[in-house]
CSV table of C-alpha atoms and ligand atoms in Angstrom, one decimal:
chain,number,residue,atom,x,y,z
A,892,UNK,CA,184.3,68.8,110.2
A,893,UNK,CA,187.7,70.3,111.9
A,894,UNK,CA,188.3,72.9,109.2
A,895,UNK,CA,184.5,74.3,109.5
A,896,UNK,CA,185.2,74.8,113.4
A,897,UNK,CA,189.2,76.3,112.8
A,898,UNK,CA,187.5,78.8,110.2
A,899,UNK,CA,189.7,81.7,110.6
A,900,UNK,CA,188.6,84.9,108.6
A,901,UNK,CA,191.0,86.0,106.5
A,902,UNK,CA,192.9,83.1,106.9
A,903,UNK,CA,195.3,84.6,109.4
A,904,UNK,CA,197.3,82.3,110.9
A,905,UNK,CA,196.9,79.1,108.5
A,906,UNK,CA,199.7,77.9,107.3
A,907,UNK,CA,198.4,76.8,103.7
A,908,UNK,CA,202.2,75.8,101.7
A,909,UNK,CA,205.9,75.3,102.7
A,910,UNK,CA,208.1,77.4,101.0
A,911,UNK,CA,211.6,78.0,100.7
A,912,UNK,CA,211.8,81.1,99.0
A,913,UNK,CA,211.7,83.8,101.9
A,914,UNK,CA,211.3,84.3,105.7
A,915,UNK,CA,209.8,87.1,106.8
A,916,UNK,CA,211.6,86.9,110.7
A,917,UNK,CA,208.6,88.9,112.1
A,918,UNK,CA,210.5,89.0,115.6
A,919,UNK,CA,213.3,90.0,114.8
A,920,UNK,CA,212.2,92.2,111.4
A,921,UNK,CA,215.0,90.7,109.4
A,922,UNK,CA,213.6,89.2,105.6
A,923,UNK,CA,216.0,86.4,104.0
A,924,UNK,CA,215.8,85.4,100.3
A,925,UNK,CA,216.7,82.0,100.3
A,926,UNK,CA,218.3,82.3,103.5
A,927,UNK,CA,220.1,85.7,102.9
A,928,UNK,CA,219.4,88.8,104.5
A,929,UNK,CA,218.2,91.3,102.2
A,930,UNK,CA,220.2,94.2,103.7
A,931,UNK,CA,223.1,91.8,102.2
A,932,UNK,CA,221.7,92.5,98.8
A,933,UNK,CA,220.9,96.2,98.3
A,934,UNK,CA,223.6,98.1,96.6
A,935,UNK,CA,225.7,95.1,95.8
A,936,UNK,CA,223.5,92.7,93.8
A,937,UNK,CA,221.2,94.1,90.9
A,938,UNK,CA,217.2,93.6,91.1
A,939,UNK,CA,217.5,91.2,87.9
A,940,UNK,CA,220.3,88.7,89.8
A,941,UNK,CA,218.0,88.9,93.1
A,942,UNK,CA,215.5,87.8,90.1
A,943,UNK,CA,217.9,84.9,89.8
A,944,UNK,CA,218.2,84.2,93.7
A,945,UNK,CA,214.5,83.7,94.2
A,946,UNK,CA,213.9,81.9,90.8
A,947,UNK,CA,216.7,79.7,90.3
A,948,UNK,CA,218.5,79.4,93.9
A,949,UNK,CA,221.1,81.2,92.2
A,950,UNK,CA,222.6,85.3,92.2
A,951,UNK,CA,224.5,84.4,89.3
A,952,UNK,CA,221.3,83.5,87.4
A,953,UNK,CA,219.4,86.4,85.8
A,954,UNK,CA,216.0,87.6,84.8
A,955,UNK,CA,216.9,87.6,80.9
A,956,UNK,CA,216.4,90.8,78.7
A,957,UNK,CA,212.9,91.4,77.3
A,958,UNK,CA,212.5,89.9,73.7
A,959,UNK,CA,211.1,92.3,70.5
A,960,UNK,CA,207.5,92.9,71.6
A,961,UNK,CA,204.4,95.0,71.2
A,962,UNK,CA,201.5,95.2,73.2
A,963,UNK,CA,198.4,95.7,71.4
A,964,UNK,CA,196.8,98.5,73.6
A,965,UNK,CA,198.0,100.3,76.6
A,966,UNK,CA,195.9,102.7,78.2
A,967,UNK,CA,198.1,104.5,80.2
A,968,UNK,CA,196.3,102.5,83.1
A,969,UNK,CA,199.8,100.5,84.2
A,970,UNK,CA,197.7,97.9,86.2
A,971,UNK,CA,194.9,97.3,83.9
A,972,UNK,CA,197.7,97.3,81.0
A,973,UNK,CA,200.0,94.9,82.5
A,974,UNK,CA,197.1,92.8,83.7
A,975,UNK,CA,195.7,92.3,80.1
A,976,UNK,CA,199.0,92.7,78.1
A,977,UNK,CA,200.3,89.9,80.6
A,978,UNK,CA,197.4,87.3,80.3
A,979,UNK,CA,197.2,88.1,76.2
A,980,UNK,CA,200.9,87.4,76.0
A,981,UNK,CA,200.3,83.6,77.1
A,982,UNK,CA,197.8,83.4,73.9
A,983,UNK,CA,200.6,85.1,71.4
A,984,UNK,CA,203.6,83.0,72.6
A,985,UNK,CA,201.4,79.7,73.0
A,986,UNK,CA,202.4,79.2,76.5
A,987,UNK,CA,202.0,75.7,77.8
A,988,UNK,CA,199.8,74.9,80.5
A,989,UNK,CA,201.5,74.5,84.0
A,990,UNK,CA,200.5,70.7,84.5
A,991,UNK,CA,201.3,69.8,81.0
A,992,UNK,CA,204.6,71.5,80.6
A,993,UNK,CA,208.6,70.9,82.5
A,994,UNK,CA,209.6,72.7,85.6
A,995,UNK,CA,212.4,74.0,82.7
A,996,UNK,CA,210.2,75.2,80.4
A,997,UNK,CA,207.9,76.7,83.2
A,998,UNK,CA,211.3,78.2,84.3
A,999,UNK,CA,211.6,80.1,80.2
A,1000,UNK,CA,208.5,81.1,80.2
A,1001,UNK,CA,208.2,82.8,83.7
A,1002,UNK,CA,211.6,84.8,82.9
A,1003,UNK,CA,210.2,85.9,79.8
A,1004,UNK,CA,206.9,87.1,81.1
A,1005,UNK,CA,209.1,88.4,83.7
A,1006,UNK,CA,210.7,90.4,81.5
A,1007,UNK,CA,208.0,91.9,79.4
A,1008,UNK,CA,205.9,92.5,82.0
A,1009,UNK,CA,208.2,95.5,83.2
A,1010,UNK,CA,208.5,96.5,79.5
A,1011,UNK,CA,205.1,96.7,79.5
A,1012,UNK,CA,204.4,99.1,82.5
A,1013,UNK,CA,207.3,101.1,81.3
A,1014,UNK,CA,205.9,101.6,77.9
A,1015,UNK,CA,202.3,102.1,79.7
A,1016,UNK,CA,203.7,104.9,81.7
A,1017,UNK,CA,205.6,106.2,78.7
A,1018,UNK,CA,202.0,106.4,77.4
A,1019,UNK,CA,200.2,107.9,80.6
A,1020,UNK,CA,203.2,110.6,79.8
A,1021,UNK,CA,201.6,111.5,76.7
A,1022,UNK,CA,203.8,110.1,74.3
A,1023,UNK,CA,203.2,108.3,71.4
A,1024,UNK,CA,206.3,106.9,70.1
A,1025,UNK,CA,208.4,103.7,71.7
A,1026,UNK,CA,212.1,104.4,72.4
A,1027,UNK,CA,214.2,102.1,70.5
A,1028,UNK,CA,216.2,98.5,71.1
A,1029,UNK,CA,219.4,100.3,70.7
A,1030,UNK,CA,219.0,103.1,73.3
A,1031,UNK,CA,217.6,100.8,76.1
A,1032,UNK,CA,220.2,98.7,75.7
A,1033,UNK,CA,222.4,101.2,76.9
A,1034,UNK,CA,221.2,100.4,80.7
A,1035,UNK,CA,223.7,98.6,82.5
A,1036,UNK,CA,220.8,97.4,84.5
A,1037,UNK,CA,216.8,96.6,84.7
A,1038,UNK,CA,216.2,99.6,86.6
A,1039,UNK,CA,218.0,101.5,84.0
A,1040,UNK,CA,216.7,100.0,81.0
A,1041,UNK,CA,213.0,100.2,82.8
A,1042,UNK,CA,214.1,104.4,82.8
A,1043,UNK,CA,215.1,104.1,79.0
A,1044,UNK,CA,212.2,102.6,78.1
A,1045,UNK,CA,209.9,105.3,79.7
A,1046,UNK,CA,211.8,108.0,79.5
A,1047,UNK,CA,214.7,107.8,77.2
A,1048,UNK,CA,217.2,108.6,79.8
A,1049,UNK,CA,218.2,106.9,83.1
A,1050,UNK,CA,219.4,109.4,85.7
A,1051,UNK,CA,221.7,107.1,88.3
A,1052,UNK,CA,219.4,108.4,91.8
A,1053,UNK,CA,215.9,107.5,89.6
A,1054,UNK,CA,217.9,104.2,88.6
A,1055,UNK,CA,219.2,103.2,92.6
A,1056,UNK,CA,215.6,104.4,94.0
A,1057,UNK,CA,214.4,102.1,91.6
A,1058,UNK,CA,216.2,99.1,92.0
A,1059,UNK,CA,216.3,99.4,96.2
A,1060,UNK,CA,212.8,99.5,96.1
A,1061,UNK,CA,212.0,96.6,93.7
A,1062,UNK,CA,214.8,94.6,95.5
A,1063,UNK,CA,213.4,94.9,99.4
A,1064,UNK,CA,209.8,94.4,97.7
A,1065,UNK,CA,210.7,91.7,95.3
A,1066,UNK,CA,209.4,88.6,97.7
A,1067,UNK,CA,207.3,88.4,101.0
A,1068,UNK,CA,205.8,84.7,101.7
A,1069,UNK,CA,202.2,84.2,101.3
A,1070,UNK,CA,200.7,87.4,100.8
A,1071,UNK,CA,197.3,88.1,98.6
A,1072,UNK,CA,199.0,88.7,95.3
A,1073,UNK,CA,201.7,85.5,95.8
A,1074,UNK,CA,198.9,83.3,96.8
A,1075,UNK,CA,196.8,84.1,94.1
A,1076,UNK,CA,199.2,83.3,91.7
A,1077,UNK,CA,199.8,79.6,93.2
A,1078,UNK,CA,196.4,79.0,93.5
A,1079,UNK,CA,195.9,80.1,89.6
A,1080,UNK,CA,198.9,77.8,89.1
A,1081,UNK,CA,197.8,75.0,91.4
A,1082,UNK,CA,195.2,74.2,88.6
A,1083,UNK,CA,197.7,74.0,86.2
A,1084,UNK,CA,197.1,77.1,84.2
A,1085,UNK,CA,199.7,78.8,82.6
A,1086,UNK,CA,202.4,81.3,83.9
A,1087,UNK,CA,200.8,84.0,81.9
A,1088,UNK,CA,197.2,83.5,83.7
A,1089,UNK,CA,199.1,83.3,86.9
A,1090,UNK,CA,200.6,86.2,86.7
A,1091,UNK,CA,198.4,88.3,85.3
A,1092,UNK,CA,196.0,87.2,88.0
A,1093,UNK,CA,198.7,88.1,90.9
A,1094,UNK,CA,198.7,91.6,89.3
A,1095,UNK,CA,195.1,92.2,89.9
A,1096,UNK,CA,194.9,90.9,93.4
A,1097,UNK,CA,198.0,93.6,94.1
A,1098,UNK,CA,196.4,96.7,92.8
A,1099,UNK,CA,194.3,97.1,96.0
A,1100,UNK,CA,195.0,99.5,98.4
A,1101,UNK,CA,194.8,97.2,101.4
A,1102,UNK,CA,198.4,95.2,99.8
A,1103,UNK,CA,200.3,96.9,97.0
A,1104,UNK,CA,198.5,100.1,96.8
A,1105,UNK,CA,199.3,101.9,99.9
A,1106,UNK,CA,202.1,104.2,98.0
A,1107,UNK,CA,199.4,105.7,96.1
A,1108,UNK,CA,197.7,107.5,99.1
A,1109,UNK,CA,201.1,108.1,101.0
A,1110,UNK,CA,202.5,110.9,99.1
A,1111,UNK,CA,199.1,113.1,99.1
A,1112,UNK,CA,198.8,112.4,102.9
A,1113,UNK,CA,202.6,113.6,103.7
A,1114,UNK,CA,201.7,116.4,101.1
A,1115,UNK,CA,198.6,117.3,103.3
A,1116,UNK,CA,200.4,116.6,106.5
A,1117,UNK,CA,203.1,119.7,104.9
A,1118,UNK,CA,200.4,122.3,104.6
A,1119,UNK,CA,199.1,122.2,107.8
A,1120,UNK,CA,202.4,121.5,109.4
A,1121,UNK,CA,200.8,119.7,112.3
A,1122,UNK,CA,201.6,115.8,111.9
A,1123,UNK,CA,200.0,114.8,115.7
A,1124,UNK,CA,196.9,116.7,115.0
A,1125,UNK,CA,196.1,115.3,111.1
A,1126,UNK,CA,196.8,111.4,112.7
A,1127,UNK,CA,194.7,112.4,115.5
A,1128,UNK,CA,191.8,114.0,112.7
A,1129,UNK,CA,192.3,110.8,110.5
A,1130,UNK,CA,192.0,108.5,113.1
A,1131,UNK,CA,188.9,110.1,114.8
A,1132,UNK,CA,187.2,109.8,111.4
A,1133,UNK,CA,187.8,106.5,111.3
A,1134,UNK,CA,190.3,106.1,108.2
A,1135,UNK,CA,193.4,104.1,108.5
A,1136,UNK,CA,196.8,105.7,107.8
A,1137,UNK,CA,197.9,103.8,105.2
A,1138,UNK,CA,201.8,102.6,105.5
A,1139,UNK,CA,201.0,101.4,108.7
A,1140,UNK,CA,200.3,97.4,110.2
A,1141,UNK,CA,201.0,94.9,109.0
A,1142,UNK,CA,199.4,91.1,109.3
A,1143,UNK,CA,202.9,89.6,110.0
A,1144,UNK,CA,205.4,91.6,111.4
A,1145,UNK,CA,205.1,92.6,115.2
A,1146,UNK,CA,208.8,94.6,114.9
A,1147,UNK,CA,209.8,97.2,112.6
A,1148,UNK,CA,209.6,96.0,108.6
A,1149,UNK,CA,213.2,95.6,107.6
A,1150,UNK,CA,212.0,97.0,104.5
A,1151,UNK,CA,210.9,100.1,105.5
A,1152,UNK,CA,214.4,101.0,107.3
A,1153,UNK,CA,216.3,100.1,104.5
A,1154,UNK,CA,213.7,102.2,102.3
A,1155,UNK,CA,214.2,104.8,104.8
A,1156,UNK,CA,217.7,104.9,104.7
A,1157,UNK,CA,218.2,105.0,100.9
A,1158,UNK,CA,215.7,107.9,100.8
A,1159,UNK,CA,217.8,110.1,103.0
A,1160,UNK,CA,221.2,109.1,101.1
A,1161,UNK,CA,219.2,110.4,97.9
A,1162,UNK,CA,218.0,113.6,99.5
A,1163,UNK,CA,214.5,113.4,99.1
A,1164,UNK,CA,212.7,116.4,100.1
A,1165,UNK,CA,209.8,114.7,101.6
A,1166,UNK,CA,212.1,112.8,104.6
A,1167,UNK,CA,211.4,115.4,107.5
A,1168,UNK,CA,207.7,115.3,107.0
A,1169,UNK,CA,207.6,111.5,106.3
A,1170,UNK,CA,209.3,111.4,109.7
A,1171,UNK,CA,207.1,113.7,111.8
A,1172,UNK,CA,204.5,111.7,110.5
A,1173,UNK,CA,205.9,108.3,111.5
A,1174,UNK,CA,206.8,108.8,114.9
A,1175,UNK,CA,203.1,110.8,115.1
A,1176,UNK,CA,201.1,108.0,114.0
A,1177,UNK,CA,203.3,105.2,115.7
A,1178,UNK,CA,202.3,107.3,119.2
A,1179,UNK,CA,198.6,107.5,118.4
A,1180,UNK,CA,198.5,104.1,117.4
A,1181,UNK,CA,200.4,102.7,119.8
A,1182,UNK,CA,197.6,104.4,121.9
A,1183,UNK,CA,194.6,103.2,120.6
A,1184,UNK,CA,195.8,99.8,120.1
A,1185,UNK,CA,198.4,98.8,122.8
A,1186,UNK,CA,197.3,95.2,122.1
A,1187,UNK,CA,199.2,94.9,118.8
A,1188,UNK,CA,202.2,96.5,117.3
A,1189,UNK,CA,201.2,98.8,114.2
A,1190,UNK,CA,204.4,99.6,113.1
A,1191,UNK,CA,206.0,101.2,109.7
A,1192,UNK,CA,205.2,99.0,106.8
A,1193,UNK,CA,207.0,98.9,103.5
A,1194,UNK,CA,204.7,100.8,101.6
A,1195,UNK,CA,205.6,104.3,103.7
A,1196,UNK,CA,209.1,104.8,102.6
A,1197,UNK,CA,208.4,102.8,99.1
A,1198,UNK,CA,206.5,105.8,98.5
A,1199,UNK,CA,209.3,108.6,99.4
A,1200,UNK,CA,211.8,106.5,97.8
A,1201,UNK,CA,209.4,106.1,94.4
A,1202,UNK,CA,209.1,110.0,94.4
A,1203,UNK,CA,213.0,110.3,94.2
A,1204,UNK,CA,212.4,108.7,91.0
A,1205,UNK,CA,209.6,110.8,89.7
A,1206,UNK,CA,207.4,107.7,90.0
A,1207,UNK,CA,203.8,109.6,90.5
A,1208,UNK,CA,201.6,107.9,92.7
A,1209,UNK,CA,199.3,106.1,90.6
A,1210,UNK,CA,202.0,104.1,89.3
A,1211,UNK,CA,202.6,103.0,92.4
A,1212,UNK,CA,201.3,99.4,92.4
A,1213,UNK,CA,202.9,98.9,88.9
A,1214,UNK,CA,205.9,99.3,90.2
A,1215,UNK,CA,205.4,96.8,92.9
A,1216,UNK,CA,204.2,94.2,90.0
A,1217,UNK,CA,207.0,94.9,88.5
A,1218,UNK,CA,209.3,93.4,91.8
A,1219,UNK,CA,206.9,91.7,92.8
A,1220,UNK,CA,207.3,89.4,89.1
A,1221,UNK,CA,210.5,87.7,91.0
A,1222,UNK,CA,208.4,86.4,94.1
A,1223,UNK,CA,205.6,85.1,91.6
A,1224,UNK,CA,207.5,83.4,89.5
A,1225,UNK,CA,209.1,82.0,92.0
A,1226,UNK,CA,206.1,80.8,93.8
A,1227,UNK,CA,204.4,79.5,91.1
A,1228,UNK,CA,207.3,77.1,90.1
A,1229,UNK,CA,207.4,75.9,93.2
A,1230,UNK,CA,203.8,75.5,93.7
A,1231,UNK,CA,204.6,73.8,90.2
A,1232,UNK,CA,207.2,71.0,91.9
A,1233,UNK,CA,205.6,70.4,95.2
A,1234,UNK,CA,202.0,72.0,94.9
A,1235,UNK,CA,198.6,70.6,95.4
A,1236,UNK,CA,195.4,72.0,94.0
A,1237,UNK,CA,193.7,74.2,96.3
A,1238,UNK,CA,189.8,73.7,97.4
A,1239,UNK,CA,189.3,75.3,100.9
A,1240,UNK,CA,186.2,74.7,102.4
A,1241,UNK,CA,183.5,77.7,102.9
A,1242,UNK,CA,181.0,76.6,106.4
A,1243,UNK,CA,177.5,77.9,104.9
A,1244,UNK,CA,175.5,80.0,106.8
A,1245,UNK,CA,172.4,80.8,104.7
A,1246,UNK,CA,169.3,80.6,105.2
A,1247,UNK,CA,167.7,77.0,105.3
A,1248,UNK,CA,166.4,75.0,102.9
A,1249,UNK,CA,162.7,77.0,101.6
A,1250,UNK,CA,160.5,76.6,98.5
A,1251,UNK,CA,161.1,79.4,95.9
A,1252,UNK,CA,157.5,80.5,96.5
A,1253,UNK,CA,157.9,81.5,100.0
A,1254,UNK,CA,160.2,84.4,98.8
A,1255,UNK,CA,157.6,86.0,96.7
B,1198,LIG,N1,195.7,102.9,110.6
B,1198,LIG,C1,194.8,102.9,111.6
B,1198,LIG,N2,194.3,101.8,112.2
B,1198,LIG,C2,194.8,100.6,111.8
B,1198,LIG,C3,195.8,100.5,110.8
B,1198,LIG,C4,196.2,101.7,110.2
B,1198,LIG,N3,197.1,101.7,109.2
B,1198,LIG,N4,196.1,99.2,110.6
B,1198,LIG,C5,195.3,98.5,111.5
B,1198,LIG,N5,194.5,99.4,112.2
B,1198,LIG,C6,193.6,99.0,113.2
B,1198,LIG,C7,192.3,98.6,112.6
B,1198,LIG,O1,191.4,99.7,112.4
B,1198,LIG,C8,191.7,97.6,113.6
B,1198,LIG,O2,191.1,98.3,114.6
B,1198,LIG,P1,189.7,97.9,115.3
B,1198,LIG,O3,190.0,96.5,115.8
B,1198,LIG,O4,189.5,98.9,116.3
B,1198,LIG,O5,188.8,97.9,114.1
B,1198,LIG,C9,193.0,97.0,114.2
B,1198,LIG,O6,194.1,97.9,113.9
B,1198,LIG,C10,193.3,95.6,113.5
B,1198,LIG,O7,193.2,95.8,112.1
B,1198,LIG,P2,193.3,94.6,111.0
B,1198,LIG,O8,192.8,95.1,109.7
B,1198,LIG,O9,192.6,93.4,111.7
B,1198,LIG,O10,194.8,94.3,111.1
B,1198,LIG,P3,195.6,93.5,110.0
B,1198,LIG,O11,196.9,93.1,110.7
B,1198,LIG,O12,194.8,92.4,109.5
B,1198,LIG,O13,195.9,94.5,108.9
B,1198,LIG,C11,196.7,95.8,107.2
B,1198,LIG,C12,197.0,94.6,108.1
B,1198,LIG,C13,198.0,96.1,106.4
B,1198,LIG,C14,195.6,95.5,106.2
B,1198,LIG,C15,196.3,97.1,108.0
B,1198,LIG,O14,197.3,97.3,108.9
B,1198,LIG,C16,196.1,98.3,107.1
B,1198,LIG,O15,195.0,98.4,106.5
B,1198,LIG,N6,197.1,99.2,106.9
B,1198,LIG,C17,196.9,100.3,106.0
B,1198,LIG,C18,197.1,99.9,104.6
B,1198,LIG,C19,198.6,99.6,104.3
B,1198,LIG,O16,199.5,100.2,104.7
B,1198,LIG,N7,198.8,98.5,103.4
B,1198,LIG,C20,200.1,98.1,103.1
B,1198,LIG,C21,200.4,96.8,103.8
B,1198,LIG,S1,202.1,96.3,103.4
């Protein structure tokens, strides 16, 4: 009876697992992986070892290398390609289900999904490029890093700005708590599934605009915001018409995303062009926002600067929510082993509101 009257839409405010993976400090916009502060991590620790941090507990551990594989068809969709390629990949390698396999070899099997999985949107976007051919073992294992070899693998070369962009954004993006995408993939796992349904589930929950695909419409709307060159009056146009400017709210923090000022900051040490705009439009929307709803703070959210500092690296928009899969693989994997050690199936309860019990005739 008590969780039919606590229905809470959206499920705002339940507190459905314990974690210790990450603490979003929404009061004092900090984020901690396992305790440390991610502005501790950028430019000194490598995405794959933050991999390790989340995973294992452990910077010294590492997301491993991607082993010799190849998908059977990418479209040049990233999402749809990593979403099938994942999920087939658990039917090639004969992945064992969740319930019926060791938190160890749960552990292998998530870093090597891990790792394909960004092989795989590389090699999608390599395809969305127009090429036909892969680039070869030997020349992505030139990259000192996963950011670089991620470049190789697309593009045959790794400039070092596309390869920091990269790896500052897929380390401040790499975890957040219980968001759609991360509970998606512990609820997949909670039945004992296998990694490779888990995840490939996670990625379809992310490709929505409302959670991993805000980048997408960001760069368009600060290219729009240029041409008229009139930030206050396009916020106050969009918001009259009732659209939401996307990179802004967010359902946890009520201070400034720590993400988005570290984002910010790395996309002004690597000169993108699109800072002053991105900036008349922030303080712009904060103030109209601010106005319309002084009930609740709708502040910068990660996916506003993600998107400046993704266009430093070339990244066009539409990859956008590949890219956050592909940091986003840490936080899932780390999830789902843990949902693995501690977790419980999950069957919330739905209150019915139909209509009452009638005979099939009397809805002829
Ligand atoms: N632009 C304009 N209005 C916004 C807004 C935005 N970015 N975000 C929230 N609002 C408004 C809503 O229209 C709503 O107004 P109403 O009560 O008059 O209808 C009010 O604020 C509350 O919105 P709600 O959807 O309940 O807030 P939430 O905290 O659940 O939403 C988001 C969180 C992220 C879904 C929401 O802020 C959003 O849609 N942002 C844009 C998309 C985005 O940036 N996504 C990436 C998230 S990391």
């Amino acid at each position: 009876m008590s969780e039919v009257a606590d229905f809470k839409p959206g499920l705002e405010g339940v507190v459905a697992v314990e974690t210790e993976i990450a603490e979003p400090d929404r009061e004092g916009g900090s984020l901690r992986y396992r305790g440390v502060d991610i502005e501790e991590l950028v430019g000194k620790v490598p995405y794959e070892n933050v991999w390790g941090l989340l995973v294992d507990d452990d910077p010294t551990s590492r997301m491993p290398d991607p082993e010799p594989y190849e998908p059977v068809r990418l479209t040049g969709n990233a999402p749809a390609d990593l979403q099938a390629e994942t999920a087939r990949l658990a039917g090639d390698w004969k992945l064992g289900k969740l319930n019926e396999i060791s938190d160890e070899q749960a552990r292998e099997d998530l870093g090597r999904l891990s790792a394909q999985m960004m092989t795989i949107v590389a090699r999608s976007a390599r395809v969305a490029d127009g090429h036909d051919g892969s680039i070869s073992d030997e020349v992505v294992a030139q990259g000192a890093t996963a950011a670089e070899k991620f470049l190789l693998r697309w593009r045959g070369e790794a400039d070092p700005r596309h390869a920091k962009a990269i790896d500052t954004y897929w380390i401040c993006t790499a975890e957040h708590g219980l968001n759609a995408s991360t509970f998606t993939a512990r609820i997949v796992a909670s039945t004992g599934a296998d990694c490779g349904a888990a995840l490939s589930a996670a990625v379809g929950a992310l490709s929505g605009p409302l959670h991993g695909g805000a980048p997408a419409y960001v760069l368009p709307m600060l290219e729009e915001v240029a041409a008229t060159g009139d930030a206050a009056r396009w916020v106050e146009e969009a918001l009259e018409s009732g659209e939401r400017i996307m990179g802004f709210g967010h359902r946890i923090y009520r201070a400034e995303d720590p993400r988005s000022r570290i984002l910010k900051r790395t996309a002004k040490e690597l000169g993108s062009p699109h800072v002053d705009v991105a900036e008349a439009l922030e303080s712009a929307a904060l103030e109209a926002l601010q106005k319309r709803h002084p009930e609740r703070v709708l502040a910068t959210n990660v996916e506003y600067y993600s998107a400046v500092v993704l266009d430093v690296a070339e990244i066009p928009p539409s990859l956008a929510p590949a890219m956050f899969a592909c940091s986003r693989v840490a936080g899932w994997s780390a999830h789902i082993l843990e949902q693995k050690k501690t977790g419980r199936l999950f069957r919330p309860s739905a209150r019915y509101v139909g209509p009452e019990s009638r005979a099939l005739s009397s809805l002829a």
